[in-house]
Amino acid sequence: MGNICGGAGKADVAADYRSSSPGAVSKESGQVVRLISSSLRFPLFFVAAGQILEAPNLRTFTFLELKTATKNFRPDSVLGEGGFGRVYKGWVDEKTMNPTKSGTGMVVAVKKLNSESMQGYEEWQSEINFLGRLSHPNLVKLLGYCWEDKELLLVYEFMAKGSLENHLFRKGCAPLSWELRLKIAIGAARGLAFLHASEKQVIYRDFKASNILLDASYNAKLSDFGLAKLGPTGSNSHITTRVMGTYGYAAPEYVATGHLYVKSDVYGFGVVMLEMLSGKRALDPNRPNGQQSLVDWAKPYLADRRKLARLMDPQFEGQYNSKQSHQAAQLTLNCLAGEPRSRPSMKEVLETLEQIEALKSRTREARGGSGTSSRDRAHGRSAAVHQRSSPRGGSDARRGSRATNGHATKAR
């Protein structure tokens, strides 16, 4: 949730929480159904019939407190909006979390549900049940929530640099250097590897550039757990669910069959890696025929080192390490394998990215400075000429975001 310097078309089919949504307490009966997960340090609670159990480590805000924190939800406090509703900038005391005057205390992002959105309500539940109980440096911190009458809100830490999507594709944003993109990829990989690492795995299901938020130091954190699922149990390799997610990022086996694997997330990671390498959106109907799907168009370039420079984002202006880019391209290609079993695990992805980052340090030591050769720069200039005609457009069919006075945040 944060400031900005968007997305691909989405598969907005109904959500299915019957088998793996964490969930519920009935206010009428007072009964709670509890699922103890061996992978988490806390229980998950099933939410049913419109009620929710208090989540560990979350502050329960009153609606009045959040009205005060956001200056009565005034338009000049809006950070962004989308299918879920609007996101507002608010101020709270860092210790007590009580609302404070604008400009004092800690900045937070307050997401306010559109009361007409049933999908938003389900995702609000999922957000609390996953993000409210998971803690990791590369996951956006959910600070609290509010439920009063029809008012549903979520309160997050404020992410000063906004989304990766905006930095890659929004006009007016300074281009990200190769080093920063590698840092962001590693941070996002750590967050996703954390979700996959436990015995009771969490499948993120909607990994994409707009869900990767950046703090003031460009540390990447995963946001938006509205579509997250608990992974398969026992000897099962996948779960079966109705398709939701984002076209262009969703794995082919999931789109075709509804079979969701842990490694379906790895495919999405590969798509984001490809976007960071190329500076192009995953899907863009404005591109020429044969280039609208970035994955389909880019695979031959990823597989051929001699062609790779033509794929690289011209905004690099040749300022990247050719060995690193080649290894990153190979990793991306592996993540985009058609069969889930052929893709690396996120643990392996993270290890490879860290090795690629270390290569830069070794190269600097060997060359006494820059890790980019004159040949690299020449290739970059050639790539820039080759790609100038490629538009970067794209549309978001299920959720969107809006900029206000140079600020925006993803609102689902």
Coordinates of C-alpha atoms in Angstrom, one line a residue:
M1 CA 0.0 0.0 0.0
G2 CA 1.8 3.1 -1.0
N3 CA 2.9 6.0 -3.0
I4 CA 3.8 5.6 -6.7
C5 CA 6.7 7.2 -8.7
G6 CA -1.8 -0.1 -14.4
G7 CA -1.8 -4.5 -15.4
A8 CA -2.6 -7.2 -17.8
G9 CA -6.1 -8.5 -18.5
K10 CA -7.6 -10.7 -15.8
A11 CA -9.4 -14.0 -15.6
D12 CA -12.2 -12.9 -13.3
V13 CA -14.1 -16.1 -12.7
A14 CA -15.9 -16.7 -9.4
A15 CA -13.7 -17.5 -6.4
D16 CA -14.0 -20.9 -4.7
Y17 CA -13.3 -21.1 -1.0
R18 CA -15.0 -24.4 -0.3
S19 CA -11.9 -26.4 0.2
S20 CA -9.1 -24.2 1.3
S21 CA -10.4 -20.8 2.3
P22 CA -9.2 -20.2 5.9
G23 CA -12.3 -19.3 7.7
A24 CA -15.1 -18.8 10.1
V25 CA -17.1 -18.1 13.2
S26 CA -20.9 -17.9 13.4
K27 CA -22.0 -15.0 15.6
E28 CA -25.4 -16.6 16.1
S29 CA -24.2 -20.0 17.4
G30 CA -20.8 -18.8 18.8
Q31 CA -19.2 -21.8 17.3
V32 CA -15.7 -21.6 15.9
V33 CA -14.3 -24.1 13.4
R34 CA -10.5 -24.1 13.8
L35 CA -7.9 -25.5 11.5
I36 CA -4.5 -26.0 13.1
S37 CA -1.8 -25.7 10.5
S38 CA 1.6 -27.3 11.1
S39 CA 3.3 -24.8 8.9
L40 CA 2.1 -21.8 10.8
R41 CA 2.8 -20.7 14.4
F42 CA -0.9 -19.8 14.8
P43 CA -4.3 -21.4 14.0
L44 CA -6.3 -20.5 10.9
F45 CA -10.0 -19.8 11.5
F46 CA -12.8 -20.4 9.1
V47 CA -15.0 -17.4 8.5
A48 CA -18.6 -18.1 7.7
A49 CA -22.0 -16.3 7.6
G50 CA -20.4 -12.9 7.7
Q51 CA -18.5 -13.0 11.0
I52 CA -14.8 -13.2 11.8
L53 CA -12.8 -14.2 14.8
E54 CA -10.2 -11.7 16.0
A55 CA -6.9 -12.3 14.3
P56 CA -3.6 -12.5 16.2
N57 CA -1.4 -9.4 16.1
L58 CA -4.0 -7.3 14.4
R59 CA -5.5 -4.1 15.8
T60 CA -9.3 -3.9 15.6
F61 CA -10.1 -0.3 14.6
T62 CA -13.4 1.4 15.0
F63 CA -14.9 3.1 11.9
L64 CA -14.7 6.4 13.7
E65 CA -10.9 5.9 14.3
L66 CA -10.3 5.4 10.6
K67 CA -12.5 8.3 9.7
T68 CA -10.3 10.5 11.9
A69 CA -7.1 9.0 10.6
T70 CA -8.0 9.7 7.0
K71 CA -9.6 13.1 7.5
N72 CA -13.1 11.7 7.1
F73 CA -12.1 9.8 3.9
R74 CA -11.7 13.1 2.1
P75 CA -10.8 12.9 -1.6
D76 CA -7.4 14.5 -1.1
S77 CA -6.5 11.4 1.1
V78 CA -7.2 9.0 -1.7
L79 CA -4.2 7.0 -2.8
G80 CA -5.9 4.8 -5.3
E81 CA -9.0 2.9 -6.1
G82 CA -10.2 -0.3 -7.9
G83 CA -12.7 -3.1 -7.8
F84 CA -12.3 -3.6 -4.1
G85 CA -12.9 0.1 -3.3
R86 CA -10.7 3.0 -2.4
V87 CA -7.4 3.2 -0.5
Y88 CA -6.8 6.3 1.7
K89 CA -3.7 7.7 3.3
G90 CA -4.0 7.9 7.1
W91 CA -2.0 8.8 10.1
V92 CA -1.8 6.9 13.4
D93 CA 0.4 6.9 16.5
E94 CA 3.2 4.4 16.0
K95 CA 2.9 2.9 19.5
T96 CA -0.9 3.0 20.3
M97 CA -2.2 2.9 16.7
N98 CA -4.7 5.6 17.7
P99 CA -5.5 8.2 15.0
T100 CA -3.4 11.3 14.9
K101 CA -3.5 14.6 13.0
S102 CA -2.4 14.6 9.4
G103 CA 1.4 14.9 9.2
T104 CA 2.1 13.5 12.7
G105 CA 2.8 9.9 13.7
M106 CA 3.0 7.0 11.2
V107 CA 1.6 6.9 7.7
V108 CA -0.8 4.0 6.9
A109 CA -2.8 2.9 4.0
V110 CA -6.5 2.3 4.7
K111 CA -8.4 0.1 2.2
K112 CA -12.2 0.7 2.3
L113 CA -14.4 -2.0 0.8
N114 CA -17.0 -1.1 -1.8
S115 CA -20.2 -2.3 0.0
E116 CA -21.6 -3.7 -3.3
S117 CA -18.6 -6.0 -3.9
M118 CA -19.1 -9.6 -2.8
Q119 CA -15.8 -10.5 -4.4
G120 CA -14.2 -7.8 -2.3
Y121 CA -15.8 -9.2 0.8
E122 CA -14.4 -12.7 0.2
E123 CA -11.0 -11.3 -0.5
W124 CA -11.2 -9.1 2.7
Q125 CA -11.7 -12.3 4.7
S126 CA -8.8 -14.1 2.9
E127 CA -6.5 -11.1 3.4
I128 CA -7.1 -11.2 7.2
N129 CA -6.8 -15.0 7.5
F130 CA -3.5 -15.2 5.6
L131 CA -1.7 -11.9 5.8
G132 CA -3.0 -11.2 9.3
R133 CA -1.2 -14.4 10.5
L134 CA 1.9 -14.5 8.4
S135 CA 5.0 -12.4 9.2
H136 CA 8.0 -12.0 7.0
P137 CA 10.2 -9.0 5.9
N138 CA 9.1 -9.5 2.3
L139 CA 5.3 -9.6 3.0
V140 CA 3.4 -6.3 3.4
K141 CA 2.3 -5.9 7.0
L142 CA -1.4 -5.9 7.7
L143 CA -1.8 -3.8 10.9
G144 CA -5.5 -4.1 11.5
Y145 CA -9.0 -4.1 10.3
C146 CA -12.5 -2.7 10.9
W147 CA -15.9 -4.3 10.6
E148 CA -18.9 -2.2 11.6
D149 CA -22.3 -2.8 10.0
K150 CA -21.6 -2.8 6.3
E151 CA -18.2 -1.1 6.6
L152 CA -15.2 -3.3 6.0
L153 CA -11.7 -1.9 6.0
L154 CA -8.1 -3.0 6.2
V155 CA -5.1 -1.1 7.5
Y156 CA -1.6 -1.7 6.1
E157 CA 1.9 -0.4 6.4
F158 CA 2.5 2.4 3.9
M159 CA 4.9 1.5 1.1
A160 CA 6.6 4.7 0.0
K161 CA 7.8 3.7 -3.5
G162 CA 4.5 2.1 -4.6
S163 CA 4.3 -0.9 -6.9
L164 CA 6.8 -2.5 -9.2
E165 CA 4.2 -2.2 -12.0
N166 CA 4.2 1.6 -11.8
H167 CA 8.0 1.8 -11.8
L168 CA 8.2 -0.5 -14.9
F169 CA 5.3 0.9 -16.9
R170 CA 4.0 4.3 -15.6
K171 CA 5.1 7.3 -17.6
G172 CA 7.1 9.8 -15.5
C173 CA 8.6 7.2 -13.2
A174 CA 12.4 7.1 -13.2
P175 CA 13.6 3.8 -14.8
L176 CA 14.8 1.1 -12.4
S177 CA 18.5 0.2 -12.8
W178 CA 19.6 -3.4 -13.4
E179 CA 20.9 -3.6 -9.8
L180 CA 17.5 -2.4 -8.4
R181 CA 15.5 -4.9 -10.5
L182 CA 17.7 -7.7 -9.3
K183 CA 17.3 -6.6 -5.7
I184 CA 13.5 -6.5 -6.2
A185 CA 13.5 -9.9 -7.8
I186 CA 15.4 -11.4 -4.8
G187 CA 13.1 -9.8 -2.3
A188 CA 10.0 -11.0 -4.0
A189 CA 11.5 -14.5 -4.4
R190 CA 12.2 -14.5 -0.6
G191 CA 8.6 -13.7 0.1
L192 CA 7.2 -16.4 -2.2
A193 CA 9.7 -19.0 -1.0
F194 CA 8.6 -18.3 2.5
L195 CA 5.0 -19.1 1.6
H196 CA 6.0 -22.3 -0.2
A197 CA 8.6 -23.5 2.4
S198 CA 6.3 -24.8 5.2
E199 CA 4.8 -28.2 5.3
K200 CA 1.4 -26.6 4.9
Q201 CA 2.2 -24.6 1.9
V202 CA 0.4 -21.4 0.9
I203 CA -0.2 -20.8 -2.9
Y204 CA -0.2 -17.1 -3.6
R205 CA -2.1 -17.5 -6.9
D206 CA -1.8 -13.9 -8.1
F207 CA 1.9 -13.1 -8.4
K208 CA 2.3 -10.1 -10.6
A209 CA 4.1 -6.7 -10.8
S210 CA 1.2 -4.7 -9.3
N211 CA 1.2 -7.0 -6.2
I212 CA 4.9 -6.3 -5.5
L213 CA 5.2 -3.1 -3.4
L214 CA 8.4 -1.3 -2.6
D215 CA 9.4 0.5 0.6
A216 CA 11.6 3.6 0.7
S217 CA 14.7 1.5 0.2
Y218 CA 13.2 -0.5 -2.7
N219 CA 12.8 -3.6 -0.6
A220 CA 10.1 -5.7 -2.2
K221 CA 7.1 -7.0 -0.3
L222 CA 4.2 -9.1 -1.5
S223 CA 0.7 -7.6 -1.0
D224 CA -2.8 -8.7 -1.7
F225 CA -3.6 -12.2 -0.4
G226 CA -7.2 -12.1 -1.4
L227 CA -6.7 -15.0 -3.8
A228 CA -4.3 -17.1 -1.7
K229 CA -5.0 -20.8 -1.1
L230 CA -3.7 -23.4 1.2
G231 CA -1.7 -25.9 -0.8
P232 CA -2.3 -29.6 -1.4
T233 CA -2.1 -32.1 1.5
G234 CA -0.9 -35.6 1.8
S235 CA 0.1 -37.2 -1.5
N236 CA -1.9 -34.7 -3.6
S237 CA 0.2 -32.7 -6.1
H238 CA -2.4 -29.9 -6.6
I239 CA -5.7 -28.5 -5.5
T240 CA -8.6 -28.0 -7.9
T241 CA -10.3 -24.6 -7.9
R242 CA -12.3 -22.4 -10.2
V243 CA -9.9 -20.1 -12.1
M244 CA -9.1 -16.7 -10.7
G245 CA -6.1 -14.6 -11.2
T246 CA -4.6 -12.6 -14.0
Y247 CA -4.3 -13.5 -17.7
G248 CA -0.7 -13.4 -18.8
Y249 CA 0.6 -14.3 -15.3
A250 CA -1.6 -17.4 -14.6
A251 CA 0.1 -20.7 -15.3
P252 CA -1.2 -22.6 -18.4
E253 CA -2.2 -25.7 -16.4
Y254 CA -4.3 -23.7 -14.0
V255 CA -6.0 -21.7 -16.8
A256 CA -6.7 -25.0 -18.8
T257 CA -7.8 -27.3 -16.0
G258 CA -8.2 -25.4 -12.7
H259 CA -5.5 -27.5 -11.2
L260 CA -3.4 -25.2 -9.0
Y261 CA 0.1 -26.3 -8.1
V262 CA 2.6 -24.7 -5.8
K263 CA 4.8 -24.3 -8.9
S264 CA 1.9 -22.4 -10.6
D265 CA 3.3 -19.5 -8.6
V266 CA 6.7 -20.1 -10.1
Y267 CA 5.3 -19.5 -13.5
G268 CA 3.9 -16.2 -12.4
F269 CA 7.3 -15.3 -11.0
G270 CA 8.9 -16.1 -14.4
V271 CA 6.5 -13.7 -16.1
V272 CA 7.4 -10.9 -13.7
M273 CA 11.1 -11.6 -14.3
L274 CA 10.4 -11.3 -18.0
E275 CA 8.7 -8.0 -17.5
M276 CA 11.7 -6.7 -15.5
L277 CA 14.1 -7.9 -18.2
S278 CA 12.2 -6.5 -21.1
G279 CA 10.3 -3.5 -19.7
K280 CA 7.2 -4.9 -21.5
R281 CA 3.8 -5.9 -20.0
A282 CA 2.8 -9.5 -19.9
L283 CA -0.1 -8.9 -22.2
D284 CA -0.6 -5.9 -24.5
P285 CA -3.3 -6.0 -27.2
N286 CA -1.7 -2.9 -28.8
R287 CA 1.4 -4.8 -29.8
P288 CA 1.7 -6.4 -33.2
N289 CA 0.3 -9.8 -33.8
G290 CA 2.6 -12.5 -32.4
Q291 CA 3.9 -10.1 -29.8
Q292 CA 0.8 -9.5 -27.7
S293 CA 1.7 -12.3 -25.3
L294 CA 5.1 -11.4 -23.9
V295 CA 5.9 -15.0 -22.9
D296 CA 5.2 -16.4 -26.4
W297 CA 7.2 -13.7 -28.1
A298 CA 10.1 -13.7 -25.7
K299 CA 11.0 -17.4 -25.3
P300 CA 13.2 -17.5 -28.4
Y301 CA 15.2 -14.5 -27.2
L302 CA 15.6 -16.0 -23.7
A303 CA 16.9 -19.2 -25.2
D304 CA 19.5 -17.7 -27.4
R305 CA 22.3 -15.6 -25.8
R306 CA 23.0 -13.9 -29.1
K307 CA 19.5 -12.6 -29.3
L308 CA 19.0 -11.7 -25.7
A309 CA 20.2 -8.0 -26.1
R310 CA 17.2 -7.5 -28.4
L311 CA 14.9 -8.5 -25.5
M312 CA 16.4 -6.3 -22.8
D313 CA 14.7 -3.1 -21.7
P314 CA 16.1 -0.1 -23.7
Q315 CA 15.9 2.0 -20.5
F316 CA 18.9 0.1 -19.2
E317 CA 20.9 1.9 -22.0
G318 CA 23.3 -1.0 -21.9
Q319 CA 24.1 -0.6 -18.3
Y320 CA 23.8 -4.2 -17.2
N321 CA 26.1 -7.2 -16.7
S322 CA 25.8 -9.5 -19.7
K323 CA 26.7 -12.7 -17.6
Q324 CA 24.0 -11.8 -15.1
S325 CA 21.4 -11.0 -17.7
H326 CA 22.1 -14.3 -19.5
Q327 CA 21.8 -16.3 -16.2
A328 CA 18.6 -14.4 -15.3
A329 CA 17.2 -15.2 -18.8
Q330 CA 17.9 -18.9 -18.3
L331 CA 16.2 -18.8 -14.9
T332 CA 13.2 -17.0 -16.3
L333 CA 12.9 -19.6 -19.1
N334 CA 13.0 -22.4 -16.5
C335 CA 10.3 -20.8 -14.5
L336 CA 8.1 -20.6 -17.6
A337 CA 8.3 -24.3 -18.4
G338 CA 5.0 -25.7 -19.6
E339 CA 4.9 -28.5 -17.0
P340 CA 4.9 -27.7 -13.3
R341 CA 7.3 -30.5 -12.5
S342 CA 9.9 -29.0 -14.9
R343 CA 10.0 -25.6 -13.1
P344 CA 12.4 -25.0 -10.2
S345 CA 11.1 -24.5 -6.7
M346 CA 11.1 -21.0 -5.3
K347 CA 13.9 -22.1 -3.0
E348 CA 16.0 -22.9 -6.0
V349 CA 14.9 -19.7 -7.8
L350 CA 16.1 -17.7 -4.8
E351 CA 19.4 -19.5 -4.5
T352 CA 20.0 -18.9 -8.2
L353 CA 19.2 -15.2 -8.0
E354 CA 21.5 -14.7 -5.0
Q355 CA 24.3 -16.4 -7.0
I356 CA 23.6 -14.0 -9.9
E357 CA 23.8 -11.1 -7.6
A358 CA 27.1 -12.4 -6.2
L359 CA 28.4 -12.6 -9.7
K360 CA 28.2 -8.8 -10.0
S361 CA 30.5 -8.4 -7.0
R362 CA 33.0 -10.9 -8.4
T363 CA 32.9 -9.1 -11.7
R364 CA 33.6 -5.8 -10.1
E365 CA 36.5 -7.2 -8.2
A366 CA 37.9 -8.7 -11.4
R367 CA 37.5 -5.5 -13.5
G368 CA 38.2 -3.0 -10.8
G369 CA 34.8 -1.3 -11.2
S370 CA 32.0 -1.5 -13.6
G371 CA 30.4 -4.8 -14.3
T372 CA 29.2 -3.7 -17.7
S373 CA 31.6 -4.0 -20.6
S374 CA 31.7 -1.8 -23.7
R375 CA 30.2 -4.8 -25.6
D376 CA 27.3 -4.8 -23.1
R377 CA 26.7 -1.2 -23.7
A378 CA 26.8 -1.6 -27.5
H379 CA 24.3 -4.5 -27.2
G380 CA 22.1 -2.3 -25.1
R381 CA 22.1 0.5 -27.6
S382 CA 21.3 -2.0 -30.4
A383 CA 18.4 -3.3 -28.2
A384 CA 17.1 0.3 -27.7
V385 CA 17.0 0.9 -31.4
H386 CA 15.3 -2.5 -32.0
Q387 CA 12.6 -1.9 -29.3
R388 CA 11.7 1.8 -29.7
S389 CA 8.7 1.0 -31.7
S390 CA 7.3 -1.5 -29.2
P391 CA 4.4 0.1 -27.2
R392 CA 4.0 -0.7 -23.5
G393 CA 0.2 -0.4 -23.1
G394 CA -2.1 -2.9 -21.4
S395 CA -5.3 -3.0 -19.5
D396 CA -6.6 -4.4 -16.3
A397 CA -10.0 -6.1 -16.7
R398 CA -10.8 -7.2 -13.2
R399 CA -9.2 -4.6 -10.9
G400 CA -7.6 -1.2 -11.4
S401 CA -5.8 1.6 -9.8
R402 CA -6.0 5.4 -10.1
A403 CA -3.3 8.0 -9.6
T404 CA -4.2 11.2 -7.6
N405 CA -1.7 14.1 -7.5
G406 CA 1.1 11.7 -8.5
H407 CA 0.1 9.2 -5.8
A408 CA -1.6 5.8 -6.2
T409 CA -1.9 2.4 -4.7
K410 CA -3.5 -0.8 -5.9
A411 CA -7.0 -1.1 -4.5
R412 CA -8.0 -4.4 -6.1

